[in-house]
Tab-separated table of C-alpha atoms (C1' of nucleotides) in Angstrom:
chain	number	residue	atom	x	y	z
B	103	MET	CA	-19.077	0.072	2.488
B	104	ASN	CA	-15.742	1.864	2.451
B	105	TYR	CA	-13.410	3.354	-0.110
B	106	TRP	CA	-9.703	2.703	-0.602
B	107	LEU	CA	-6.768	3.621	-2.745
B	108	PHE	CA	-4.516	0.767	-3.864
B	109	LYS	CA	-1.129	1.486	-5.395
B	110	SER	CA	0.516	-0.687	-8.010
B	111	GLU	CA	3.536	-0.249	-10.209
B	112	PRO	CA	2.135	-0.417	-13.738
B	113	ASP	CA	5.212	-2.313	-14.942
B	114	GLU	CA	4.264	-5.026	-12.456
B	115	TYR	CA	0.475	-4.930	-12.562
B	116	SER	CA	-1.524	-2.192	-14.251
B	117	ILE	CA	-5.230	-1.480	-14.447
B	118	ASP	CA	-5.192	-2.969	-17.941
B	119	ASP	CA	-3.707	-6.162	-16.501
B	120	LEU	CA	-6.635	-6.370	-14.077
B	121	ALA	CA	-9.109	-5.725	-16.907
B	122	ALA	CA	-7.489	-8.563	-18.891
B	123	GLU	CA	-7.920	-11.151	-16.118
B	124	PRO	CA	-10.583	-13.862	-16.436
B	125	ALA	CA	-13.844	-12.332	-15.211
B	126	GLN	CA	-11.769	-9.133	-14.875
B	127	THR	CA	-10.948	-10.392	-11.399
B	128	GLY	CA	-7.469	-10.736	-9.941
B	129	ARG	CA	-5.639	-11.353	-6.697
B	130	TRP	CA	-4.073	-8.337	-5.012
B	131	ASP	CA	-1.044	-9.954	-3.430
B	132	GLY	CA	2.536	-9.184	-2.582
B	133	ILE	CA	1.732	-6.600	0.091
B	134	ARG	CA	4.732	-6.691	2.414
B	135	ASN	CA	4.310	-3.491	4.392
B	136	TYR	CA	2.759	-3.776	7.834
B	137	GLN	CA	0.682	-0.626	7.787
B	138	ALA	CA	-0.826	-1.581	4.436
B	139	ARG	CA	-1.326	-5.152	5.597
B	140	ASN	CA	-3.231	-4.042	8.679
B	141	PHE	CA	-5.718	-2.102	6.560
B	142	LEU	CA	-6.025	-5.017	4.174
B	143	ARG	CA	-6.477	-7.607	6.891
B	144	ASP	CA	-8.685	-5.680	9.302
B	145	ARG	CA	-10.668	-3.121	7.359
B	146	VAL	CA	-10.991	-3.928	3.663
B	147	ALA	CA	-14.299	-5.735	3.044
B	148	GLY	CA	-16.213	-7.251	0.150
B	149	GLY	CA	-18.090	-4.614	-1.842
B	150	ASP	CA	-15.666	-1.821	-0.971
B	151	GLY	CA	-14.633	0.582	-3.726
B	152	VAL	CA	-11.004	0.906	-4.780
B	153	LEU	CA	-9.197	3.702	-6.591
B	154	PHE	CA	-6.516	2.091	-8.759
B	155	TYR	CA	-3.306	4.119	-8.548
B	156	HIS	CA	-0.185	3.757	-10.674
B	157	SER	CA	2.958	4.366	-8.602
B	158	ALA	CA	6.710	4.446	-9.206
B	159	CYS	CA	6.227	5.450	-12.819
B	160	LYS	CA	6.657	8.546	-14.955
B	161	VAL	CA	3.299	10.120	-14.042
B	162	PRO	CA	1.939	8.689	-10.778
B	163	ALA	CA	-1.860	8.908	-11.059
B	164	VAL	CA	-5.251	7.493	-10.199
B	165	VAL	CA	-6.273	5.641	-13.341
B	166	GLY	CA	-9.565	3.904	-12.589
B	167	THR	CA	-11.651	1.951	-10.108
B	168	ALA	CA	-12.145	-1.588	-8.905
B	169	GLU	CA	-14.264	-3.447	-6.379
B	170	VAL	CA	-13.258	-5.804	-3.591
B	171	VAL	CA	-14.929	-9.157	-4.305
B	172	ARG	CA	-13.180	-11.238	-1.644
B	173	ALA	CA	-11.978	-9.993	1.734
B	174	ALA	CA	-8.597	-10.814	3.234
B	175	TYR	CA	-7.170	-14.336	3.120
B	176	PRO	CA	-3.559	-15.515	3.567
B	177	ASP	CA	-1.347	-14.583	0.619
B	178	PRO	CA	-0.261	-17.936	-0.875
B	179	ALA	CA	2.987	-16.422	-2.151
B	180	GLN	CA	4.409	-16.229	1.374
B	181	PHE	CA	4.461	-20.050	1.505
B	182	ALA	CA	6.079	-20.590	-1.918
B	183	PRO	CA	9.869	-20.891	-1.576
B	184	ASP	CA	10.418	-19.980	-5.222
B	185	SER	CA	8.306	-16.825	-5.016
B	186	PRO	CA	9.911	-13.404	-4.588
B	187	TYR	CA	7.256	-12.885	-1.907
B	188	PHE	CA	8.296	-15.968	0.071
B	189	ASP	CA	8.548	-15.346	3.819
B	190	PRO	CA	10.336	-18.058	5.832
B	191	LYS	CA	8.824	-16.730	9.051
B	192	ALA	CA	5.245	-17.258	7.872
B	193	SER	CA	3.351	-20.490	8.481
B	194	ALA	CA	-0.127	-21.787	7.643
B	195	GLU	CA	-1.005	-21.541	11.328
B	196	LYS	CA	0.446	-18.057	11.589
B	197	PRO	CA	0.236	-16.352	8.213
B	198	ARG	CA	1.947	-13.008	8.178
B	199	TRP	CA	0.682	-11.551	4.880
B	200	PHE	CA	-2.747	-11.236	3.342
B	201	CYS	CA	-4.329	-10.547	-0.012
B	202	VAL	CA	-7.775	-9.744	-1.440
B	203	ASP	CA	-9.478	-10.293	-4.795
B	204	LEU	CA	-10.423	-7.297	-6.940
B	205	ARG	CA	-12.739	-6.951	-9.905
B	206	TRP	CA	-12.053	-4.287	-12.492
B	207	ARG	CA	-14.804	-1.704	-12.604
B	208	SER	CA	-13.743	1.279	-14.718
B	209	LYS	CA	-10.845	2.991	-16.403
B	210	PHE	CA	-10.823	6.776	-16.267
B	211	MET	CA	-11.132	8.802	-19.457
B	212	ARG	CA	-7.902	10.388	-18.304
B	213	PRO	CA	-5.489	9.630	-15.446
B	214	VAL	CA	-5.635	12.075	-12.539
B	215	PRO	CA	-1.975	12.782	-11.686
B	216	LEU	CA	-0.610	13.034	-8.169
B	217	ALA	CA	0.505	16.603	-8.880
B	218	GLU	CA	-3.082	17.583	-9.683
B	219	ILE	CA	-4.364	15.861	-6.542
B	220	LYS	CA	-1.803	17.716	-4.434
B	221	ALA	CA	-2.960	21.011	-5.939
B	222	ASP	CA	-6.688	20.360	-5.452
B	223	PRO	CA	-8.152	22.158	-2.425
B	224	LEU	CA	-10.782	19.410	-2.013
B	225	LEU	CA	-8.168	16.654	-1.739
B	226	GLN	CA	-5.743	18.085	0.783
B	227	GLU	CA	-6.793	15.646	3.488
B	228	MET	CA	-6.080	12.551	1.420
B	229	VAL	CA	-3.579	10.128	2.930
B	230	LEU	CA	-1.943	10.219	-0.475
B	231	VAL	CA	-1.169	13.901	0.088
B	232	LYS	CA	-0.425	13.816	3.807
B	233	GLN	CA	1.553	10.601	3.998
B	234	GLY	CA	3.409	9.054	1.116
B	235	ARG	CA	4.644	5.509	0.859
B	236	LEU	CA	1.494	3.682	1.860
B	237	SER	CA	0.205	1.241	-0.727
B	238	ILE	CA	-3.231	0.577	0.820
B	239	GLN	CA	-5.027	3.589	2.269
B	240	PRO	CA	-8.549	4.708	3.191
B	241	VAL	CA	-10.368	7.281	1.054
B	242	GLU	CA	-13.306	9.447	2.111
B	243	ARG	CA	-16.556	9.274	0.157
B	244	GLU	CA	-16.236	12.930	-0.864
B	245	GLU	CA	-12.715	12.306	-2.130
B	246	TRP	CA	-13.874	9.230	-4.035
B	247	GLU	CA	-16.691	11.113	-5.720
B	248	HIS	CA	-14.516	14.091	-6.571
B	249	LEU	CA	-11.821	11.907	-8.100
B	250	LEU	CA	-14.375	10.032	-10.186
B	251	GLN	CA	-15.575	13.364	-11.555
B	252	LEU	CA	-12.026	14.468	-12.357
B	253	GLY	CA	-11.394	11.183	-14.146
B	254	GLN	CA	-14.414	11.683	-16.383
B	255	LYS	CA	-13.387	15.153	-17.525
B	256	PRO	CA	-11.951	15.058	-21.039
F	102	DG	C1'	9.131	-2.984	28.130
F	103	DC	C1'	12.284	0.468	26.051
F	104	DC	C1'	14.051	1.959	21.874
F	105	DA	C1'	17.521	1.500	18.077
F	106	DA	C1'	17.676	-0.904	13.945
F	107	DC	C1'	15.431	-2.743	10.098
F	108	DG	C1'	12.577	-3.488	5.754
F	109	DT	C1'	9.313	-1.536	2.664
F	110	DT	C1'	7.628	2.082	-0.007
F	111	DG	C1'	7.711	5.613	-3.677
F	112	DG	C1'	8.210	10.637	-5.001
F	113	DC	C1'	11.755	13.329	-6.330
D	145	DG	C1'	19.548	6.126	-6.325
D	146	DC	C1'	18.535	9.015	-2.203
D	147	DC	C1'	16.173	9.122	1.919
D	148	DA	C1'	11.967	9.980	4.917
D	149	DA	C1'	7.948	7.856	7.185
D	150	DC	C1'	6.011	4.153	9.064
D	151	DG	C1'	5.142	-0.411	11.848
D	152	DT	C1'	7.532	-4.115	13.547
D	153	DT	C1'	11.354	-6.626	15.510
D	154	DG	C1'	14.470	-8.067	18.931
D	155	DG	C1'	18.517	-7.268	22.081
D	156	DC	C1'	19.110	-5.909	26.461
DNA sequence: GCCAACGTTGGC
DNA sequence: GCCAACGTTGGC
C-alpha cells in the first residue's frame, strides 16, 4: 500500500467534481507526461492512498484524499480522434497512455497551500517541494499523515 | 547509441 | 506568458 499525490487543475476537474461522480468514483485520465505515466502504469496500485492537489490556480494546495480503486489500464481518450487527448501514435496493441479509477475519500477542513508545505520542516523531502511539474508523484507515509493532520486543523 | 530537440507541466 | 525540469524521440 503506497501513497501518492495527484495534481489536477480545479477548473478542469476538482475534488468536488470527483465527489459528485456516481459512487464518488471517477477516471483519472489525460495524463500525457512520461514521468507521471510511468508512475501511474508501473507503481500505482489498487488500495493506494492519494492526496488530491489543485494546481495551476490561485492558491495551489492539497485539498483532500482519494483512493485508487482500479489500477492502470489504457486511457480510452488516446484512441478517440475527437478527444483533446487523442494520440495518433497510440494503438490498442501498443497503448501509450494509461489511467486509473479513483474514489473520493475526504475533503480537508481547509486546503493546505503549497507555500505552507514549502515552509514546513517535516515536508522538505516531498517531490512537490524538490521537483515541480510532476502531476503524479510518490508520497511518504510520514508526509501523508502529517498532511492529513494539517488538513484537519481549523 | 549519442545527444539536441521536443512536448508537457505548473509556479511565479 | 515565461521558462526550467524532466523523459522521450529521432536524426545522424
